[in-house]
mmCIF file of C-alpha atoms in Angstrom:
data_model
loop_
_atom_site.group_PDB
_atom_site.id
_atom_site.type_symbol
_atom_site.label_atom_id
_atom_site.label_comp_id
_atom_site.label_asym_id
_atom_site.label_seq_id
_atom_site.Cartn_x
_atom_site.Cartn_y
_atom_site.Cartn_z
ATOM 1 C CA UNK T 1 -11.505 -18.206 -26.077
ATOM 2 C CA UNK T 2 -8.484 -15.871 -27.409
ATOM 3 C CA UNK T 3 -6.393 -16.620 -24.958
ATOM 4 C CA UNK T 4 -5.595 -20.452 -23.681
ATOM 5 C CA UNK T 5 -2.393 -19.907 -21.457
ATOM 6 C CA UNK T 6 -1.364 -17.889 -18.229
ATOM 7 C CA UNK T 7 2.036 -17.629 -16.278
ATOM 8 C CA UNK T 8 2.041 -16.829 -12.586
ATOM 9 C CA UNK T 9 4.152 -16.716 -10.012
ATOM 10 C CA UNK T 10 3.842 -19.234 -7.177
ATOM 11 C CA UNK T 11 5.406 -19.713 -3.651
ATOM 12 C CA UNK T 12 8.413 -22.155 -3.549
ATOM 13 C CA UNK T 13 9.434 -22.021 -0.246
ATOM 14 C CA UNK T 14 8.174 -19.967 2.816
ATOM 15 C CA UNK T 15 11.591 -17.319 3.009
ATOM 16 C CA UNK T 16 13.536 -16.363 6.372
ATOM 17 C CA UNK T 17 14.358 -13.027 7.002
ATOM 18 C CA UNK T 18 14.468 -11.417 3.558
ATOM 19 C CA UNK T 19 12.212 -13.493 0.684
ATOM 20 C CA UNK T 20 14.929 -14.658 -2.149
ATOM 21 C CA UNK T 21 14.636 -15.156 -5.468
ATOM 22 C CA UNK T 22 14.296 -19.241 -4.804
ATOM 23 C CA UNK T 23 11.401 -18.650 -2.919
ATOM 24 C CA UNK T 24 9.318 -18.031 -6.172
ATOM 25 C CA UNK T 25 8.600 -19.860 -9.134
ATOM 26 C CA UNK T 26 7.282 -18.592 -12.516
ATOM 27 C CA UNK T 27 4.793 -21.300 -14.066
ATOM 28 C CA UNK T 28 2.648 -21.427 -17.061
ATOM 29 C CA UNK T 29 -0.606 -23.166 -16.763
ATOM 30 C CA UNK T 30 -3.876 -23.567 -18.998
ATOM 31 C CA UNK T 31 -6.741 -21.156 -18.618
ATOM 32 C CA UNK T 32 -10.349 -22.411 -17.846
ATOM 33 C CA UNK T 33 -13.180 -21.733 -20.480
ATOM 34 C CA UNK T 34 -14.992 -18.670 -19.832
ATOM 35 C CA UNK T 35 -18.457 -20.151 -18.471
ATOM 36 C CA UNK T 36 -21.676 -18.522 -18.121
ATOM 37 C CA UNK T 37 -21.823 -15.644 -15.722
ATOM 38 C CA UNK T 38 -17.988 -15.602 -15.960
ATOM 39 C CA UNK T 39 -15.518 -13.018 -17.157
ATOM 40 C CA UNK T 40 -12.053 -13.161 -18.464
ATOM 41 C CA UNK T 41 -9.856 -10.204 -17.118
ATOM 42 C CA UNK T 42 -6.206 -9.314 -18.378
ATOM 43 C CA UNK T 43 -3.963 -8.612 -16.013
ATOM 44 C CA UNK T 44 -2.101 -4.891 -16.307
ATOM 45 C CA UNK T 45 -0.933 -4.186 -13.116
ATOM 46 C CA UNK T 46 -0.121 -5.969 -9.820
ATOM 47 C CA UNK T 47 0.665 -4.749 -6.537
ATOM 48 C CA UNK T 48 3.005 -5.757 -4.526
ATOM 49 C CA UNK T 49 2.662 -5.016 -0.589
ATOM 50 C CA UNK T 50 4.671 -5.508 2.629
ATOM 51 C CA UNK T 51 1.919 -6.851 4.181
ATOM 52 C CA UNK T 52 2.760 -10.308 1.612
ATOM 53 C CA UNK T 53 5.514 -10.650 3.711
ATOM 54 C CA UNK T 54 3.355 -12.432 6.836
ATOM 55 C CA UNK T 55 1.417 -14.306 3.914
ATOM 56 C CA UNK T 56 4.840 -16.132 3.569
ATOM 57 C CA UNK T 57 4.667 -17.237 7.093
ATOM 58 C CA UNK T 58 2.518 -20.877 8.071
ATOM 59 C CA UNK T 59 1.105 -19.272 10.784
ATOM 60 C CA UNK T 60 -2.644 -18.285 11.314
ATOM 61 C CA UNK T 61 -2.832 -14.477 10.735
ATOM 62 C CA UNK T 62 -5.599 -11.519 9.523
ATOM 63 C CA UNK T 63 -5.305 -13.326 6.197
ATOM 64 C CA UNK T 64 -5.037 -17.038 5.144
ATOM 65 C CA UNK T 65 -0.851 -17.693 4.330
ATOM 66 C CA UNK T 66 0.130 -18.354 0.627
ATOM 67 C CA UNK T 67 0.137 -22.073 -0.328
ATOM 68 C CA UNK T 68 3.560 -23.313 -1.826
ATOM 69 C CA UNK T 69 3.089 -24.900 -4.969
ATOM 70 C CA UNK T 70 -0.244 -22.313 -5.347
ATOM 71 C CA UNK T 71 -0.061 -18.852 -7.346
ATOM 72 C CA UNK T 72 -0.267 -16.071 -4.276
ATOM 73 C CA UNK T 73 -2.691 -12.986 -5.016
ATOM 74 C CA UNK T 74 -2.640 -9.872 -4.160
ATOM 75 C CA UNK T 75 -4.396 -6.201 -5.825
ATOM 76 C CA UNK T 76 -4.516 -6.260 -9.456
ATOM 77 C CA UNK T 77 -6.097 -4.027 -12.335
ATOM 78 C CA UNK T 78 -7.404 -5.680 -15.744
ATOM 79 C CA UNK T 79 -9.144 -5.207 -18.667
ATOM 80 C CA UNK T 80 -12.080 -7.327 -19.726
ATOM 81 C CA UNK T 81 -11.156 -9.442 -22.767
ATOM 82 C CA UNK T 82 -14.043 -11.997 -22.418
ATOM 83 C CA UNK T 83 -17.379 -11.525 -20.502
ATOM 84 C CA UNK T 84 -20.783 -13.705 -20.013
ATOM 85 C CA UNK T 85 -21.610 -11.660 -17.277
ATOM 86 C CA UNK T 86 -24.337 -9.172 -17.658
ATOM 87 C CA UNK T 87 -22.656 -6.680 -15.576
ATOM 88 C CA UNK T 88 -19.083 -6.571 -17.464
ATOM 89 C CA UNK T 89 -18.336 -5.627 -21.157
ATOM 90 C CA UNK T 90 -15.562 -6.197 -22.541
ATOM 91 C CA UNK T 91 -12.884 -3.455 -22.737
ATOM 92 C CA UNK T 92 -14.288 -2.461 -19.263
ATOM 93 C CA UNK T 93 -11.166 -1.509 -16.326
ATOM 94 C CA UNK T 94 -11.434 -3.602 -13.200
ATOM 95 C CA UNK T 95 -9.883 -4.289 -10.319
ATOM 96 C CA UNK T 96 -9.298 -7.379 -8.323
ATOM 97 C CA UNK T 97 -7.737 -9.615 -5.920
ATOM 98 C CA UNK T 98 -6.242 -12.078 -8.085
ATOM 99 C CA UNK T 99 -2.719 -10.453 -8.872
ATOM 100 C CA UNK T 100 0.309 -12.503 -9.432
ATOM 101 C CA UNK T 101 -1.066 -13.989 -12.862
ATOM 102 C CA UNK T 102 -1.569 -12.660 -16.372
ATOM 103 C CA UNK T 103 -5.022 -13.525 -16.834
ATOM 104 C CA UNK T 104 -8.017 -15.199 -14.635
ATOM 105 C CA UNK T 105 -11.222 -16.153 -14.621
ATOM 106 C CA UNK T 106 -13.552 -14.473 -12.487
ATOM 107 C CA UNK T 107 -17.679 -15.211 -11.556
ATOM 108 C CA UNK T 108 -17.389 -11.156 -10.852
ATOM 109 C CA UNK T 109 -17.020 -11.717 -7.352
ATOM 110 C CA UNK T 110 -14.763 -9.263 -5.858
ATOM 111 C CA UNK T 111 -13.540 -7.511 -9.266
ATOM 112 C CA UNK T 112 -14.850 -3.852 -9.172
ATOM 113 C CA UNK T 113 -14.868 -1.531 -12.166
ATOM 114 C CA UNK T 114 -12.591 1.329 -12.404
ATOM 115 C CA UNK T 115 -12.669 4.740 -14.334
ATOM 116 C CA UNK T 116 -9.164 5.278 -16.012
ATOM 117 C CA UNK T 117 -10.683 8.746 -16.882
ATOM 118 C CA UNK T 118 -10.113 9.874 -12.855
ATOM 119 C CA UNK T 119 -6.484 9.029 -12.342
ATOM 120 C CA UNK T 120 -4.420 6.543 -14.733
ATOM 121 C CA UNK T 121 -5.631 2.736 -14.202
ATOM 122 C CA UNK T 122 -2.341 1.765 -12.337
ATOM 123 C CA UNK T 123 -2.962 4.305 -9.199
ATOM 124 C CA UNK T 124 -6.076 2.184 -8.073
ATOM 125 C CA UNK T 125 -3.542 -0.139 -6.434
ATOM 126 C CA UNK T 126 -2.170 3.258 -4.643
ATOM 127 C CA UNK T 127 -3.600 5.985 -4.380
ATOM 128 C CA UNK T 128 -7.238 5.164 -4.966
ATOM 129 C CA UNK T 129 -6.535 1.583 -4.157
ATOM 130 C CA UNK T 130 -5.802 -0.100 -0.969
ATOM 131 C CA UNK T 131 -2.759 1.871 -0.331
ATOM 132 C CA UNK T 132 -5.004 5.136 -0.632
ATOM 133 C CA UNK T 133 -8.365 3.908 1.983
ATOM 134 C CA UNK T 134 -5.655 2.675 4.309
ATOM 135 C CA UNK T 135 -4.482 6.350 4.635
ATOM 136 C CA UNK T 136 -7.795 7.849 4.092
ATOM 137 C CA UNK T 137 -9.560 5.631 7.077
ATOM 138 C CA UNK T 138 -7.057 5.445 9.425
ATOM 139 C CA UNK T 139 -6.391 9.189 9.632
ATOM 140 C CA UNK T 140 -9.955 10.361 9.460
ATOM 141 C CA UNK T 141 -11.341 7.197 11.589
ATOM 142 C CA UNK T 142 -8.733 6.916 14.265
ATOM 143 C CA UNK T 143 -6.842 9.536 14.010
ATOM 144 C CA UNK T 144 -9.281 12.272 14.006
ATOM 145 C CA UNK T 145 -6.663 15.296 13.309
ATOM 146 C CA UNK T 146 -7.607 19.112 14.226
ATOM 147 C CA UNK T 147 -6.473 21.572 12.870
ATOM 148 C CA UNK T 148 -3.531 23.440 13.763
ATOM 149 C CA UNK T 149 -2.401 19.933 15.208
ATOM 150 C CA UNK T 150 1.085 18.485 14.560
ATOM 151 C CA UNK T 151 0.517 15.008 12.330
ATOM 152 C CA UNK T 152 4.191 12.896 12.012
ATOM 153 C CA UNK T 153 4.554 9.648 9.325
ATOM 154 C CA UNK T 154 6.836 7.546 9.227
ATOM 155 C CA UNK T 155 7.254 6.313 5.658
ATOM 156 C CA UNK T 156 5.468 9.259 4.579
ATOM 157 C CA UNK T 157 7.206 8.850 0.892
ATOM 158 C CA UNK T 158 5.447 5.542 0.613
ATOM 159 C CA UNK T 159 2.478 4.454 -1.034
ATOM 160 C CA UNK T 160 0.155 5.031 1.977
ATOM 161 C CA UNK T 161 2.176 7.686 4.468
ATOM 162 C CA UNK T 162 2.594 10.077 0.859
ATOM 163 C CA UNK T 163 -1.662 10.306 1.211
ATOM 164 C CA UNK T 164 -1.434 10.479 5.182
ATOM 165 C CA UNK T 165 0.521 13.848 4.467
ATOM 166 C CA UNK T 166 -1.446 15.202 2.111
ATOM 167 C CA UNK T 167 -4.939 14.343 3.402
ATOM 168 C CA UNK T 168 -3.328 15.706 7.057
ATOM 169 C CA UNK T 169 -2.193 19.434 5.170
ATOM 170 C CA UNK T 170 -6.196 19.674 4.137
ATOM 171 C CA UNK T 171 -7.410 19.064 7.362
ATOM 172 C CA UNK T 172 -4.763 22.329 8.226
ATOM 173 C CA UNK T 173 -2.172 20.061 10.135
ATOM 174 C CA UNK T 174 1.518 20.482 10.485
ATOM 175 C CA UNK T 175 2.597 17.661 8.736
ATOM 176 C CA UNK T 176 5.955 15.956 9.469
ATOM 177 C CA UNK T 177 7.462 13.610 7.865
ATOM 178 C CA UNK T 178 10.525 10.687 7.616
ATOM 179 C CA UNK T 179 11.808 8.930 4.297
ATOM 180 C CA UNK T 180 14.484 7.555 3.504
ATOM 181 C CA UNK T 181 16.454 9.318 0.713
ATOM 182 C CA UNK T 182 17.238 12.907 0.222
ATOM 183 C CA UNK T 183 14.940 12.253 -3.100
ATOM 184 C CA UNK T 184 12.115 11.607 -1.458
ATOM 185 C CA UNK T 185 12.397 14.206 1.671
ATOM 186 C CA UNK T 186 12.662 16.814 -1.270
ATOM 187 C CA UNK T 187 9.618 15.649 -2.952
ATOM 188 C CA UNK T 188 7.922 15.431 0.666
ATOM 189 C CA UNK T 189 8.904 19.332 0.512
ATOM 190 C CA UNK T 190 8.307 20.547 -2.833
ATOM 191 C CA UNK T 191 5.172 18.069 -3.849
ATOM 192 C CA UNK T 192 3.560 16.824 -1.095
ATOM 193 C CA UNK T 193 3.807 20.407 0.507
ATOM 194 C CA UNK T 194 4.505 18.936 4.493
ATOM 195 C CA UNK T 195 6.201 21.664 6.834
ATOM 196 C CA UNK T 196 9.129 19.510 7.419
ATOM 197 C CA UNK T 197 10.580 16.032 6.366
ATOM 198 C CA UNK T 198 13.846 14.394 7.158
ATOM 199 C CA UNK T 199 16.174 11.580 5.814
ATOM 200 C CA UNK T 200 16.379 9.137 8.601
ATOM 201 C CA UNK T 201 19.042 6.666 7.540
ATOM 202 C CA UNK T 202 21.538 10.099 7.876
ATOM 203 C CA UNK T 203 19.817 11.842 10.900
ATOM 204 C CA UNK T 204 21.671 9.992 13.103
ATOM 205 C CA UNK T 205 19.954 10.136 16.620
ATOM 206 C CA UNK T 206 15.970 9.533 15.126
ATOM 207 C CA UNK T 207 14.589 10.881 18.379
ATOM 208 C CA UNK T 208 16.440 13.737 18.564
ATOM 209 C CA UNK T 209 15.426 14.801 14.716
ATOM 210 C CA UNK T 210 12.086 14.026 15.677
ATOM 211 C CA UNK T 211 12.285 16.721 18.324
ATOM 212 C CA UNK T 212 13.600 18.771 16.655
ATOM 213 C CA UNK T 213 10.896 18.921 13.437
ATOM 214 C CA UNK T 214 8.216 19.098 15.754
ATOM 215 C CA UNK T 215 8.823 21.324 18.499
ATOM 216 C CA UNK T 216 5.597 21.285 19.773
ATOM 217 C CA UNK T 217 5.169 17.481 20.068
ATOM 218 C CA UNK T 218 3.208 14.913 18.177
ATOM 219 C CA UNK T 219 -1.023 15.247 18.285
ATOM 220 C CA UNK T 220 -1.178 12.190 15.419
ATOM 221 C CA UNK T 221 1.447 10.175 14.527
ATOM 222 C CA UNK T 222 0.952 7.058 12.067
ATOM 223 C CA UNK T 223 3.215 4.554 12.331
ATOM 224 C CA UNK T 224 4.515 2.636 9.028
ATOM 225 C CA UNK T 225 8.001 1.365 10.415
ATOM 226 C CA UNK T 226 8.056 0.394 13.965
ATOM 227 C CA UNK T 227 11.763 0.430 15.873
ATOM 228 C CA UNK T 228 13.058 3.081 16.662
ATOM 229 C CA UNK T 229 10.559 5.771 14.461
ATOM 230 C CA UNK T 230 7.821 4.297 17.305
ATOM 231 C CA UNK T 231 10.020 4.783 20.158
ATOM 232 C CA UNK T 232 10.918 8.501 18.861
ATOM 233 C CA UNK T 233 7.232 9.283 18.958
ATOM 234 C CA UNK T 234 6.314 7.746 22.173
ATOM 235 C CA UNK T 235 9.080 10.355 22.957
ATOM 236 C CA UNK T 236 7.300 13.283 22.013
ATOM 237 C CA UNK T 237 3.792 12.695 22.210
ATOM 238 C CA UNK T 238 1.315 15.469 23.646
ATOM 239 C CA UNK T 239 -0.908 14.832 26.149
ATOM 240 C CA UNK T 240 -3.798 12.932 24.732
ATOM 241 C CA UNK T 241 -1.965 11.945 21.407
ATOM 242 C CA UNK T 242 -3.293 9.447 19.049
ATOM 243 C CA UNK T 243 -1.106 6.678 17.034
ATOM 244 C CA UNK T 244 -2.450 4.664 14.585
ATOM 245 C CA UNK T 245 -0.800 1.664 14.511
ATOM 246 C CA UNK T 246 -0.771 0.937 10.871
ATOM 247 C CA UNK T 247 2.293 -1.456 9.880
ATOM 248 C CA UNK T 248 5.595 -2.061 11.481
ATOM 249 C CA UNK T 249 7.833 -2.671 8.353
ATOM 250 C CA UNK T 250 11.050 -2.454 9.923
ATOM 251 C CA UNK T 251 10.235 -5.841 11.582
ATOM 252 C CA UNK T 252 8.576 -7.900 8.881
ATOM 253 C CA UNK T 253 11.570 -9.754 7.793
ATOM 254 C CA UNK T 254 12.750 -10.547 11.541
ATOM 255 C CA UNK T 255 14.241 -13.647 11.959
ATOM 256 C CA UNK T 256 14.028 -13.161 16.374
ATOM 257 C CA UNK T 257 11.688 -11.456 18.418
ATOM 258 C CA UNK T 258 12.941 -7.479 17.833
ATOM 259 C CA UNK T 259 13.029 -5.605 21.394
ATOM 260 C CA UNK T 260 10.154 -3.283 21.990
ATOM 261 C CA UNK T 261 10.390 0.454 22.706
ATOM 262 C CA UNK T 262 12.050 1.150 26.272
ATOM 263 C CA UNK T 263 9.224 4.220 26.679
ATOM 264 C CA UNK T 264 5.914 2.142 26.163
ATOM 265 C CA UNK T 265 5.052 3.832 29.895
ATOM 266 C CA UNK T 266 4.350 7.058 28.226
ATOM 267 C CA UNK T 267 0.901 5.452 26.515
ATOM 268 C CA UNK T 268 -0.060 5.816 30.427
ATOM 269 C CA UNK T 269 1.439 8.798 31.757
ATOM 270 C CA UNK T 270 0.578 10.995 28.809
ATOM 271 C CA UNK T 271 -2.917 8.971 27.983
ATOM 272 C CA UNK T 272 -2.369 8.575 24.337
ATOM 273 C CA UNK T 273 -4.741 6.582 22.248
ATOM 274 C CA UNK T 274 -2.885 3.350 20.297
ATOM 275 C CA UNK T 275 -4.649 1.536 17.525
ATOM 276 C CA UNK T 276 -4.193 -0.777 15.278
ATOM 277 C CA UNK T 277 -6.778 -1.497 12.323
ATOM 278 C CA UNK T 278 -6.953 -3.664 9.142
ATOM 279 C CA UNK T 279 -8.799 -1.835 5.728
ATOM 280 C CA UNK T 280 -10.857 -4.104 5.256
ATOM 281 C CA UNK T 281 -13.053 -2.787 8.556
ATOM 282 C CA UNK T 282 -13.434 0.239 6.622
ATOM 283 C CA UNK T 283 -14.728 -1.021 2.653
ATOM 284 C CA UNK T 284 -17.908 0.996 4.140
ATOM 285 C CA UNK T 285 -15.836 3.955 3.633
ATOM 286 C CA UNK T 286 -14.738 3.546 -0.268
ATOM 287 C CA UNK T 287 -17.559 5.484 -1.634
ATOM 288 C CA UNK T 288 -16.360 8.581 0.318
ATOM 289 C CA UNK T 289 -12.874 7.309 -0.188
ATOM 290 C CA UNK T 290 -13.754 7.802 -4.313
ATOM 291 C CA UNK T 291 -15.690 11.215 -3.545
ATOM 292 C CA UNK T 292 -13.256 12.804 -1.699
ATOM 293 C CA UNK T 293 -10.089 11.585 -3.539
ATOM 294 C CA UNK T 294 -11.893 12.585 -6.940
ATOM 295 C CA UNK T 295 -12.401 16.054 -5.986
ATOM 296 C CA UNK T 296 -8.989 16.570 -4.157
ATOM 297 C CA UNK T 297 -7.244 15.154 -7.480
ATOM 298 C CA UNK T 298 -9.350 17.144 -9.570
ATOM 299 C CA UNK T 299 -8.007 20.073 -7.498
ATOM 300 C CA UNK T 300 -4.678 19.250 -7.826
ATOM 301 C CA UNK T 301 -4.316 19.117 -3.595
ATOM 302 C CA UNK T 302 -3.060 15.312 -4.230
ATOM 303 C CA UNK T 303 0.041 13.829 -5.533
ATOM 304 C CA UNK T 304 1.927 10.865 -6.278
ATOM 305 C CA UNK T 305 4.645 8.629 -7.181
ATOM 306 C CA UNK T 306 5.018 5.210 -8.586
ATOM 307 C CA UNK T 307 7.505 2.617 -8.772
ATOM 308 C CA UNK T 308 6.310 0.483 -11.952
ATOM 309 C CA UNK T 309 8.731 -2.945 -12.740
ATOM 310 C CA UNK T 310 8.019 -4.242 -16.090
ATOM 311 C CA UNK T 311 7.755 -8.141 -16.454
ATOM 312 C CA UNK T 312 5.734 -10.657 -14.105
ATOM 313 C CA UNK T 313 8.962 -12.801 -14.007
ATOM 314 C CA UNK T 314 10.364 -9.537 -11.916
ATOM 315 C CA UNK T 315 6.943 -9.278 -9.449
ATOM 316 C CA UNK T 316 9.373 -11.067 -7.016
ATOM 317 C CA UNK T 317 12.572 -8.893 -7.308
ATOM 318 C CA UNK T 318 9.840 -5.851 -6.842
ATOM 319 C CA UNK T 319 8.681 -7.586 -3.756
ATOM 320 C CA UNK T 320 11.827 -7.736 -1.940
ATOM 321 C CA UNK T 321 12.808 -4.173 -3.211
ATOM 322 C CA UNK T 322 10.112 -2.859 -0.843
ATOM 323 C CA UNK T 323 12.269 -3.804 1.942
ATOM 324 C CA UNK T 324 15.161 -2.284 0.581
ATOM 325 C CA UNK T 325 13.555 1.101 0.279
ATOM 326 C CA UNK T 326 13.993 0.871 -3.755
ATOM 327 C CA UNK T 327 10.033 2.433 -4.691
ATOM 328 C CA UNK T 328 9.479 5.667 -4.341
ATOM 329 C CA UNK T 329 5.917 5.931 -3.542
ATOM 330 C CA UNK T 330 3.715 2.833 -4.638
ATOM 331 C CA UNK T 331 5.610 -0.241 -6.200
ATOM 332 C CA UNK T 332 3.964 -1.704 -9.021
ATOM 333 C CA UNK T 333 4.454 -4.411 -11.633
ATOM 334 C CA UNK T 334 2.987 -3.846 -15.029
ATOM 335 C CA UNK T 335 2.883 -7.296 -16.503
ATOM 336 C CA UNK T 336 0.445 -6.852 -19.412
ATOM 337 C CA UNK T 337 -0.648 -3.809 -22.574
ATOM 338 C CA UNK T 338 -2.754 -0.652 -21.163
ATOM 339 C CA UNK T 339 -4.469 0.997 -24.335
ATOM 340 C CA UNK T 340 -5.247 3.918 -21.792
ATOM 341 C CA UNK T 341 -1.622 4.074 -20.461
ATOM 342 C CA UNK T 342 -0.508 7.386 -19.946
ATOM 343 C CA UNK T 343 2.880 9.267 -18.045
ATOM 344 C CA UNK T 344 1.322 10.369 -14.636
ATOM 345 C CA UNK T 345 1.813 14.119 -13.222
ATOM 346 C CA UNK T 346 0.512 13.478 -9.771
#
């Protein structure tokens, strides 16, 4: 086997409020031999999420917590560098589960091959990765947009509200976004074509801006921060409104309960829809996920942005950058070579 050794970065201690960098450790440890039916993958990329942040936690959840002393995971794309599996060659692109590292060993359970001919390898942990379904299934699946409908995101610059948008303009929505930079409301503008976008750190009153870009109230809003973005909805939801309740970032690093809205009676009086949903309930869905994204992109109707931090000893300083708003669009570490590396125009 070419390669012996792997570093990866492993939980120290389970953070309050915002993770630090003594949380994390960077260790090296030996690689296992490459055993019948196995593969050997090489790390490229690894993404890092906000829903890590409850993974931290020692408390029973969607998703077992990380183990201090144990390398977390998380999405990852690869190359094959070793393979005694019939249905991997090496050189092939994969994707996995088993982020966080530079290399692993794999039975082929849960690593899926990739084409880096669609979209550059990195974007399968965004667009056409988990970031991307998450989008894709909860606007289509529990959303269920019309056209001529007003859509609003929260987030919408991010790795999964950016596809919300643009998925929401096909369906011929009025699309409405917050960010949270001037940057990124101009790219919601000028990229991601929505009808109107707005900086929410300097809008002062949230509810009132919210109003005010959708005049007509909220059919579909899709909720990525929680606070006072869900109150500000609730505010101006139709009749019959849906939300999909899709993460609630704004709270994740909470170190007390965080009040709730003050206008939850409006899910009654104007009998909106609320729901919350994990991805995984929707893997049935990737397929069409692929089909659908591969045409749009081939179209040029979707666009994107990445975030890319160079160095696995940095995954953890990307981490807690998520939580700063310091991506723009997906944040990604690239922690090994990628032969079929190129600049993205998305």
């Amino acid at each position: 086997m070419t390669h012996t050794k792997s570093r990866e970065i492993r939980l120290k201690n389970r953070p309050a409020g915002l993770p630090r960098e003594t949380d994390f450790e960077l260790a090296e440890v030996e690689l296992a031999e490459t055993g019948e039916g196995e593969i050997l993958v090489q790390n490229i990329y690894m993404s890092v999420d906000p829903y890590m942040r409850g993974r931290m936690n020692d408390r029973k959840s969607y998703l077992p917590p990380f183990q201090l002393g144990k390398p977390m995971d998380g999405g990852c794309v690869g190359r094959v560098i070793a393979s005694k599996n019939d249905l991997f060659q090496v050189g092939d692109y994969v994707s996995g589960w088993l982020g966080w590292r530079e290399y692993y060993v794999s039975d082929g359970q849960g690593v899926l091959k990739i084409d880096p001919a669609m979209a550059p390898a990195r974007s399968y942990l965004g667009t056409l990765g988990m970031p991307g379904l998450t989008a894709y299934a909860g606007l289509l699946e529990i959303g269920k947009p019309k056209e001529g409908e007003t859509v609003f995101v929260s987030a919408a610059a991010g790795a999964v509200g950016s596809v919300v948008c643009q998925i929401a303009k096909l369906k011929g929505c009025r699309v409405v976004g917050s960010a949270g930079s001037d940057e990124k409301v101009a790219w919601l503008l000028n990229e991601a074509g929505v009808d109107a976008a707005f900086n929410y750190k300097t809008a002062g009153d949230v509810i009132a801006a919210v109003g005010e870009h959708c005049p007509k109230g909220i059919d579909v809003y899709f909720e990525n921060v929680g606070g006072v973005h869900l109150e500000a909805a609730l505010e101006h939801m139709n009749t019959h409104g849906r939300i999909v309740m899709c993460g609630m970032i704004s709270m994740y690093n909470a170190t007390e309960p965080v009040p709730g809205p003050t206008n939850l009676s409006y899910i009654i009086a104007k009998q909106l829809i609320v729901q919350g949903f994990m991805v995984a309930a929707h893997f049935d869905k990737l397929q069409q996920f692929y089909s659908d994204m591969a045409k749009w992109i081939a179209e040029g109707r979707i666009k994107w942005k990445e975030t890319v931090v160079d160095g696995i000893e940095n995954a953890p300083e990307a981490f807690t950058g998520l939580f700063k708003g310091e991506n723009f669009g997906k944040m990604i570490v690239k922690i090994g070579p990628d032969a079929a590396d190129q600049t993205s125009t998305f």
